[in-house]
Coordinates of C-alpha atoms and ligand atoms in Angstrom, one line a residue:
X1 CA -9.2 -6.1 153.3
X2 CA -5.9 -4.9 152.7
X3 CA -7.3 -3.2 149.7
X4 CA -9.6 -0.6 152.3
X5 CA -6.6 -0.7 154.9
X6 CA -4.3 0.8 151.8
X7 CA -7.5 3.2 151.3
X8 CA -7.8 4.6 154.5
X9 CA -4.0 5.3 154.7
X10 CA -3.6 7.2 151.5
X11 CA -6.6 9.7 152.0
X12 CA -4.3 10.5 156.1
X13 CA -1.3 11.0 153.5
X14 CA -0.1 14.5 152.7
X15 CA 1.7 16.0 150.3
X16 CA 5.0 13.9 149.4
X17 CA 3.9 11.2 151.9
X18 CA 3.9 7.3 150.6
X19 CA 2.9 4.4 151.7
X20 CA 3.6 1.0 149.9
X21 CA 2.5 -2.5 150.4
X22 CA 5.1 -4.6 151.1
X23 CA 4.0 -8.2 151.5
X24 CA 1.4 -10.3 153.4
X25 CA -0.3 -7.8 155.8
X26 CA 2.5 -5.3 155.9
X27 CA 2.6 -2.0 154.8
X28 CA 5.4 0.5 154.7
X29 CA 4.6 4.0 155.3
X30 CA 7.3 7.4 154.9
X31 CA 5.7 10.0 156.9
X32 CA 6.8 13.8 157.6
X33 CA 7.0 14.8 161.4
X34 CA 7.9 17.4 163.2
X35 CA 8.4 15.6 167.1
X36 CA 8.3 12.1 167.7
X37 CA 5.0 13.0 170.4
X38 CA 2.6 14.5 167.2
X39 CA 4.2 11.9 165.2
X40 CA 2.8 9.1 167.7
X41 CA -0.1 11.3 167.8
X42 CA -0.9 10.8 164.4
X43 CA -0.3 7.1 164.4
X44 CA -2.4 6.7 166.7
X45 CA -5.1 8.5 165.4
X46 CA -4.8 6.1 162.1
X47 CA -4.8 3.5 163.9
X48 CA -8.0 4.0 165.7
X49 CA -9.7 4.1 162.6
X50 CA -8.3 1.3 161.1
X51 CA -9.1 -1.2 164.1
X52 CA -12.8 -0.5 163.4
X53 CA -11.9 -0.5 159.3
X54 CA -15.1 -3.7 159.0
X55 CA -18.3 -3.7 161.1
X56 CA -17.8 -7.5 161.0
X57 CA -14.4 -7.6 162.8
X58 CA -12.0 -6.2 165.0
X59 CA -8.4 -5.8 163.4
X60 CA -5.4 -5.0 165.5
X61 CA -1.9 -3.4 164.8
X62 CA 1.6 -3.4 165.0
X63 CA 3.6 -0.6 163.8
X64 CA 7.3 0.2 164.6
X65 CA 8.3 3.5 163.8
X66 CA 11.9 4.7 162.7
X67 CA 13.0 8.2 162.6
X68 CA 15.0 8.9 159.4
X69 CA 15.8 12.8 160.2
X70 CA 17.0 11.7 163.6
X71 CA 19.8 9.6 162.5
X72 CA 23.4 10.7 162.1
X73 CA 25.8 9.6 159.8
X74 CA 29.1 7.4 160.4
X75 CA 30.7 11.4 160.4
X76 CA 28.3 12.4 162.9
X77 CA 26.5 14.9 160.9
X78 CA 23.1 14.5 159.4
X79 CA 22.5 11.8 156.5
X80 CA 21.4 14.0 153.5
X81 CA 18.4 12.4 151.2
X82 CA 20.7 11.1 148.5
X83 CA 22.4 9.0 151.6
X84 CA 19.1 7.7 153.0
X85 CA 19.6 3.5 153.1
X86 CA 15.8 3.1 152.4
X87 CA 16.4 -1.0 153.0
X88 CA 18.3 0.1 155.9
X89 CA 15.1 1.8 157.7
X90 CA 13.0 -0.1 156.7
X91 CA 14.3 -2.6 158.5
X92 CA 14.9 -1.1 161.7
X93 CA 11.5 0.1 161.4
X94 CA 10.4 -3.8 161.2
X95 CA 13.0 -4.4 164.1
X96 CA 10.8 -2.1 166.5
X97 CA 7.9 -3.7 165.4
X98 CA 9.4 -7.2 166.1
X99 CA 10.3 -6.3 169.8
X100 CA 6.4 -5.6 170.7
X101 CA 5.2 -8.5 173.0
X102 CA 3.7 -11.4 170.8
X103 CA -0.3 -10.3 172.8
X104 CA -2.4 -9.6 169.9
X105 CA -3.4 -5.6 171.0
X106 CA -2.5 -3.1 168.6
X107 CA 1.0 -1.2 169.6
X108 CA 3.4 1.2 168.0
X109 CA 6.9 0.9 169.1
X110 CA 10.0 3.8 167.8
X111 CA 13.3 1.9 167.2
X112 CA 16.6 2.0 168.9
X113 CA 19.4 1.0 169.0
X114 CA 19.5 -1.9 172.0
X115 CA 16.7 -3.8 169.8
X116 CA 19.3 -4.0 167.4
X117 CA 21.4 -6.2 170.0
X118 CA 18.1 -7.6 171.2
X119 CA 17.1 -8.8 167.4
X120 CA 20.3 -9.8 167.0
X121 CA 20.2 -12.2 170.3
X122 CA 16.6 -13.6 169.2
X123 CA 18.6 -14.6 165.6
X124 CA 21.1 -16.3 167.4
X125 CA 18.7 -18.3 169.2
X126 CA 16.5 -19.4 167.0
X127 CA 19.6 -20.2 164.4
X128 CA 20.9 -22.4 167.2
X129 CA 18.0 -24.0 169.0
X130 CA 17.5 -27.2 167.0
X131 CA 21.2 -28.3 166.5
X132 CA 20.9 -27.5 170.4
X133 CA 18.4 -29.8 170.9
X134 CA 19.6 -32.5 168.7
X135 CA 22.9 -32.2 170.5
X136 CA 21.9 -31.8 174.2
X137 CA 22.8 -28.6 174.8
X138 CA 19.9 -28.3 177.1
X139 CA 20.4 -29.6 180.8
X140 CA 18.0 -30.5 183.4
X141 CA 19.1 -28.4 187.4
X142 CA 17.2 -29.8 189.8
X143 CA 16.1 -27.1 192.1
X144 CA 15.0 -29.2 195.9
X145 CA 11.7 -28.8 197.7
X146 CA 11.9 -29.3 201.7
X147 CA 9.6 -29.3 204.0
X148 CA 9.9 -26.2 206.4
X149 CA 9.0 -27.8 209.7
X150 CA 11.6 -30.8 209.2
X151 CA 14.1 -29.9 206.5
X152 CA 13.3 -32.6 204.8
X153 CA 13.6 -33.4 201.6
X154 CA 10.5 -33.3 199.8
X155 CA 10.6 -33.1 196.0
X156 CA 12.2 -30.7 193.1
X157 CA 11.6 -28.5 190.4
X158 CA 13.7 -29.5 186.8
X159 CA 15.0 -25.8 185.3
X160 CA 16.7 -25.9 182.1
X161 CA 19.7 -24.2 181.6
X162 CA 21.6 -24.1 177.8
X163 CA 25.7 -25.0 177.6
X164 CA 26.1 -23.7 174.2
X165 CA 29.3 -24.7 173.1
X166 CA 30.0 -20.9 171.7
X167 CA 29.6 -19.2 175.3
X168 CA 31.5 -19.1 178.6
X169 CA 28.3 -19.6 180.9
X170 CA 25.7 -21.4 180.6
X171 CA 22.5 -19.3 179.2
X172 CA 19.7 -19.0 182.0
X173 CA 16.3 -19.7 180.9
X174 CA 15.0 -16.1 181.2
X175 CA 17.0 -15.2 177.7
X176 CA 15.7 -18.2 175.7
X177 CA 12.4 -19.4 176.9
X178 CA 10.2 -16.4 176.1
X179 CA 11.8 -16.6 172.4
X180 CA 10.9 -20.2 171.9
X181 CA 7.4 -19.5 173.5
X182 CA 7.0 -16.7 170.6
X183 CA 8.3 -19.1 167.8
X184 CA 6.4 -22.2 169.1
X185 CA 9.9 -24.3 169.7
X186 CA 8.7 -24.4 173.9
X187 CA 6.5 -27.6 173.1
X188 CA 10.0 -29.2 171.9
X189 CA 11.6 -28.0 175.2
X190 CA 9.0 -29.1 177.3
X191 CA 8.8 -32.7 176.0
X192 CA 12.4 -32.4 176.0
X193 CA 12.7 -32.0 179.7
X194 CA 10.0 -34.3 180.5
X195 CA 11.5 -37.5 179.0
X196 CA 14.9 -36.6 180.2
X197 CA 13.3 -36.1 183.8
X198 CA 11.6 -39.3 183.7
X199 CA 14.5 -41.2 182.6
X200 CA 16.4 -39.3 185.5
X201 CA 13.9 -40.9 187.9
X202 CA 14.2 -44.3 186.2
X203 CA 17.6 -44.4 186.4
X204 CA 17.6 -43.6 190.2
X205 CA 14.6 -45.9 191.1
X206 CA 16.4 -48.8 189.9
X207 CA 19.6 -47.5 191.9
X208 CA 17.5 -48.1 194.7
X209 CA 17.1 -44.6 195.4
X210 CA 14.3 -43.2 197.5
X211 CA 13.2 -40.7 194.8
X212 CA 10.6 -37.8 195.6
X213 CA 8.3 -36.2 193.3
X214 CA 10.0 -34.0 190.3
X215 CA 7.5 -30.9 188.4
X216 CA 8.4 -30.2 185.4
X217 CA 7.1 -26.3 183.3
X218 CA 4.6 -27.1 180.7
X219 CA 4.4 -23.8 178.7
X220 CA 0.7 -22.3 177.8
X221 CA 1.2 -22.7 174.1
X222 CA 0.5 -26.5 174.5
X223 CA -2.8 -26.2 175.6
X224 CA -4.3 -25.9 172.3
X225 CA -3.1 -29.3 172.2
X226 CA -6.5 -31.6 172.7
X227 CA -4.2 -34.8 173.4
X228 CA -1.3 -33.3 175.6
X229 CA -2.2 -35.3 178.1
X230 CA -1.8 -38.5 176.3
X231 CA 1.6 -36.9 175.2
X232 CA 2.6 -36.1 178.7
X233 CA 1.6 -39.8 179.9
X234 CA 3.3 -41.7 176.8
X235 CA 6.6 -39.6 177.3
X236 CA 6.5 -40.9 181.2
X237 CA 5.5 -44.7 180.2
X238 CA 8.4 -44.7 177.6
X239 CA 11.1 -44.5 180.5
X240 CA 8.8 -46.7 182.5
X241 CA 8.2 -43.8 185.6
X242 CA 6.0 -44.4 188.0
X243 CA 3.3 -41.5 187.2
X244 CA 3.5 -40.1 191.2
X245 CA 7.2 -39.1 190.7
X246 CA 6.2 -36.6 188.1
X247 CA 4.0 -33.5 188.4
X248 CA 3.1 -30.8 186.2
X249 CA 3.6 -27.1 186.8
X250 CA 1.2 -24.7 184.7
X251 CA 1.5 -21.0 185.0
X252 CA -1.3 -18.9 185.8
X253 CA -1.5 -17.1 182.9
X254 CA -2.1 -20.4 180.8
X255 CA -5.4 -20.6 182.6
X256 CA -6.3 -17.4 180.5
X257 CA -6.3 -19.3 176.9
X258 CA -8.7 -22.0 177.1
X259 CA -10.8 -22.8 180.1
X260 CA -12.4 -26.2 179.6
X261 CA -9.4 -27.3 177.2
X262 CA -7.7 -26.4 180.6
X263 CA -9.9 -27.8 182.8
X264 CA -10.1 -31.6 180.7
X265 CA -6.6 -31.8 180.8
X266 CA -6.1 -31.1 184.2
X267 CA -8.7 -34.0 184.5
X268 CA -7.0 -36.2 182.5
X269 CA -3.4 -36.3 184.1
X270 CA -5.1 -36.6 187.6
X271 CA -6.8 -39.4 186.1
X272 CA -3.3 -40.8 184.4
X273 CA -1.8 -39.9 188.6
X274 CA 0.4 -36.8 187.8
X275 CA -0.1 -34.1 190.8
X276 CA -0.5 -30.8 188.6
X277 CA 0.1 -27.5 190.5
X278 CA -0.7 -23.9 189.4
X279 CA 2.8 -22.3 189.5
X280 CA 3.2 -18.3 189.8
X281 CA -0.2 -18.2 192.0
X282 CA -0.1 -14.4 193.4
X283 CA 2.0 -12.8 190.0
X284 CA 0.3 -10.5 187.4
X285 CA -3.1 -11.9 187.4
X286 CA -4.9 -13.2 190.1
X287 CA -7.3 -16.2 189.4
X288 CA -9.3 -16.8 192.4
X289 CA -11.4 -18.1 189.7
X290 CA -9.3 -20.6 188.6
X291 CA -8.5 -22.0 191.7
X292 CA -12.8 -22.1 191.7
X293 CA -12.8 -24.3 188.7
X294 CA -9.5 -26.1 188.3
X295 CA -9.0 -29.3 190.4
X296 CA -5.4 -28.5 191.3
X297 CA -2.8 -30.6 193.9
X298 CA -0.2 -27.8 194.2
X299 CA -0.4 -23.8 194.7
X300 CA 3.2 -22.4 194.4
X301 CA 3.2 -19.3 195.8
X302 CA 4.8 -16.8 193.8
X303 CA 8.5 -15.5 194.6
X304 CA 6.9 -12.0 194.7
X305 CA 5.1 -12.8 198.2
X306 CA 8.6 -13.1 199.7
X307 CA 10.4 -10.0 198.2
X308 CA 10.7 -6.4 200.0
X309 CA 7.2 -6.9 202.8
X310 CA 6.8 -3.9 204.1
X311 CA 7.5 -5.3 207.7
X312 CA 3.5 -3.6 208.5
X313 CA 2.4 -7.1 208.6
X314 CA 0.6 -7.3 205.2
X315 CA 2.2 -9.3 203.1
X316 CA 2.3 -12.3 205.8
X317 CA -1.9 -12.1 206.5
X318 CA -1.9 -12.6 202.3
X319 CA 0.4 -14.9 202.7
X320 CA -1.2 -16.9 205.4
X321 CA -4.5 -17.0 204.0
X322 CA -3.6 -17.8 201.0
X323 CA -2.1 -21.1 202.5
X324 CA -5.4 -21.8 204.7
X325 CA -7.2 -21.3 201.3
X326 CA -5.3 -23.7 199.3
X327 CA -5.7 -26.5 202.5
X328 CA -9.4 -26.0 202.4
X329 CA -9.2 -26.8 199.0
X330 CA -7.4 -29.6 199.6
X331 CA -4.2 -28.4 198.2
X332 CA -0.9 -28.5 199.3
X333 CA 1.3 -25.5 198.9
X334 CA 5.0 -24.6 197.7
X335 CA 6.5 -21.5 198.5
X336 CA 9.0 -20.2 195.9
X337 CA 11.8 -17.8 195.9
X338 CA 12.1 -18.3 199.8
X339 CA 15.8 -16.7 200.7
X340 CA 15.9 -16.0 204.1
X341 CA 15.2 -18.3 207.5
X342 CA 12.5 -15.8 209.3
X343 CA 10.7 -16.8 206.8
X344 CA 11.0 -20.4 206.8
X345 CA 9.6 -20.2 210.9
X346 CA 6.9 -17.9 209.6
X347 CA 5.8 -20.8 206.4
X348 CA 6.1 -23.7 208.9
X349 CA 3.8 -22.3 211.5
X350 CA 1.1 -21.5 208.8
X351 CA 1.5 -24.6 207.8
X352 CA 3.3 -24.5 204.0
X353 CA 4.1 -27.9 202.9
X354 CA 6.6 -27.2 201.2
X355 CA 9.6 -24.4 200.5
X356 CA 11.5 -23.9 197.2
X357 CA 14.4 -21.0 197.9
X358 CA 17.6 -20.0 197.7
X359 CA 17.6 -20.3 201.6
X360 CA 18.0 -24.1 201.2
X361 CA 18.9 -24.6 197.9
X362 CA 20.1 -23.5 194.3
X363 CA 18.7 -25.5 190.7
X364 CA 21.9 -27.3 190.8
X365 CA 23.1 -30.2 188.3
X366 CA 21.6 -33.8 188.2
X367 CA 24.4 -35.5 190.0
X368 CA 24.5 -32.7 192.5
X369 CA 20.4 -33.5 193.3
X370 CA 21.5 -37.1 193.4
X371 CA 23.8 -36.7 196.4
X372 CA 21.0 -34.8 197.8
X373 CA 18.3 -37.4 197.5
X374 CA 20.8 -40.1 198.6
Ligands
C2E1 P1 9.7 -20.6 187.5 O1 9.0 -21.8 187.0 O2 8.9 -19.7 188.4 O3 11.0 -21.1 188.3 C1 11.5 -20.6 189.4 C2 12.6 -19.6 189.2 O4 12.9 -19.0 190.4 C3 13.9 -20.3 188.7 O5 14.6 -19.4 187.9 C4 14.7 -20.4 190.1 O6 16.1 -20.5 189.9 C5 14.3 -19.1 190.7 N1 14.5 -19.2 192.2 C6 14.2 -20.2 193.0 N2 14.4 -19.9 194.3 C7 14.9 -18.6 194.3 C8 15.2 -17.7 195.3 O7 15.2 -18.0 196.5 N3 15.6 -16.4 195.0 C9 15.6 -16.1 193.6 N4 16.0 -14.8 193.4 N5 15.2 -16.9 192.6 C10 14.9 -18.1 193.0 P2 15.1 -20.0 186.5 O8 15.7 -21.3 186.6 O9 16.0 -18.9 185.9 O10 13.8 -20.1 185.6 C11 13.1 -18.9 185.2 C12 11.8 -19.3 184.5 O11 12.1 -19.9 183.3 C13 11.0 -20.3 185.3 O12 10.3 -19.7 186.3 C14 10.1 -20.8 184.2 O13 9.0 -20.0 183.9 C15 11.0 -20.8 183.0 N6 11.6 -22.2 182.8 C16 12.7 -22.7 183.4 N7 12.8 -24.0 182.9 C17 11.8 -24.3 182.1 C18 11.4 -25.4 181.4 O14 12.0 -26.5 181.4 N8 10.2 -25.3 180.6 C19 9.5 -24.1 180.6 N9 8.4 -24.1 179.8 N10 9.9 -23.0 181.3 C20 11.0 -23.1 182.0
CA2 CA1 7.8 -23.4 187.5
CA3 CA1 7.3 -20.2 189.7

């Protein structure tokens, strides 16, 4: 295979061009160009031919591109051939090609400069993330559910955040999580905040708390997992939780992977008696489908429902039948990302079980959450 792919490459070459292979399934290509558009042209063009490069199968690509000629020296004029760092570019070309998303579709991205910062960031991380793990690092916000027509409390949502020792604030999951999702570490974060949930519940059932259901994010990757269920359950019976305190939030797009690896394990927690709810209903993809096939307990309705409605009346009718779709279903729902009261009225006369939003509260720490609940 990588054989033909080298073949198909040098007969595109021209005169002076080289392409080398490095290692695995990467090549390294120096190409001339005149503009980075018939450059990307090009590329393309090669590329097409190399997806379809065996009748048997379809291969994709990544490529990330950098521009030699374009760069300037530290004295602001052109680097001249003799100064070319060839270990230099080549890296930054392999930079570019690491910031593509992780899907599997062929892609070609040009380097600059912020992917440095961003590669930089990702190193960082994933240098960090077991001692942060050994050490706690990682804590558990609770983030409270009410119900709309009372203002009672009705259950919460754990969030991790990361107190790294090395920075000021405390890292928000939105610069960590899709990086351990990439580098498979997410399974060790979700178990993470699963057993430190349940023991949060245990602790606050035998202070004679009146505790309410917590959810807790359980990432797509593990659903290749045949036995995460058993995991899920076993993490729960180690702190000795009752199984209704905990439910289990999957995002839609997980319901892409696998269906009927979905669908058993969805059947299996019910059966253990977590409530699992399809968080991020309404984002990106829309899975009537799912809803079709999966036998949920909990649609979240996504934050995005909430944000900018055009005031033409739209976005409430989706709204609203979304809710009367998820009752008929026997599902309860959870409106997310809720920040301002008009909107609370509005839920509660539809009939939303359930709001999470800044308009009550923030994630907030555990003993926070406690003082709530008692
Ligand atoms: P999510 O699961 O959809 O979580 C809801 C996010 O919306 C949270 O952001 C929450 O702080 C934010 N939010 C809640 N109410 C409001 C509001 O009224 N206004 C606004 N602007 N935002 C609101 P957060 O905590 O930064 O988490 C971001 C995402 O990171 C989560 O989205 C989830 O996908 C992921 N994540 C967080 N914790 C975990 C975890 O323990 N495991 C996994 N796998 N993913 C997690
Ligand atoms: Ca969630
Ligand atoms: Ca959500």
């Amino acid at each position: 295979m990588l054989c033909k792919v080298d073949e198909l490459i040098q007969k595109k070459l021209q005169k002076d061009e080289l392409i080398a292979h490095y290692a695995s399934a990467n090549f390294a290509a120096m190409l001339r160009y005149e503009d980075r558009d018939k450059l990307e042209q090009r590329v393309k063009n090669i590329l097409s031919e190399l997806e379809h490069i065996d009748n048997d199968h379809r291969f994709n690509f990544h490529v990330g591109i950098f521009r030699i000629g374009e760069s300037v020296g530290e004295n602001g004029k052109p680097i001249k051939r003799k100064d070319i760092d060839i270990d230099r570019d080549y890296n930054n070309a392999c930079t570019a090609r690491a910031s593509l998303a992780s899907n599997d579709d062929t892609a070609i991205a040009f380097f600059d400069e912020e992917m440095v910062k961003e590669q930089k960031w990702i190193d960082s991380v994933q240098e960090r993330q077991k001692r942060a793990i050994e050490n706690e690092e990682f804590l558990v916000y609770y983030q409270p559910k009410y119900d709309p027509r009372t203002d009672e409390l009705r259950g919460a949502e754990a969030l991790i955040r990361w107190k790294a020792p090395e920075e000021e604030n405390m890292i928000s999951p939105g610069r960590f999580i899709p990086i351990f999702e990439k580098n498979g570490f997410i399974t060790e974060i979700d178990h993470y905040m699963l057993s430190h949930v349940a023991k949060d519940q245990k602790a606050w059932l035998d202070a004679g708390c009146k505790c309410v259901p917590i959810s807790v994010n359980v990432s797509r990757a593990h659903f290749i997992e045949s036995d995460l269920a058993e995991q899920i359950r076993d993490i729960v019976d180690s702190a000795g939780t009752p199984h209704e305190l905990i439910e289990i939030e999957l995002t839609e797009s997980a319901f892409f992977d696998d269906k009927n690896a979905m669908i058993s394990t969805i059947k299996k927690l019910k059966d253990y008696g977590f409530a699992v709810s399809m968080d991020d209903f309404g984002a990106g993809y829309s899975s009537l489908n799912s809803l079709k096939e999966m036998p949920l307990d909990v649609l979240k309705l996504d934050a995005d429902f909430f944000r900018n409605d055009e005031s033409d009346g739209r976005g409430k009718i989706v709204v609203a039948e979304a809710i009367k779709l998820a009752k008929n279903l026997n599902m309860r729902t959870v409106a997310e990302g809720v920040e301002v009261r008009e909107q609370v009225e509005f839920l509660a006369s539809e009939g939303c079980d359930m709001i999470q939003g800044y308009v009550y509260d923030k994630p907030m720490p555990k003993e926070s959450f406690a003082r709530k609940m008692a």
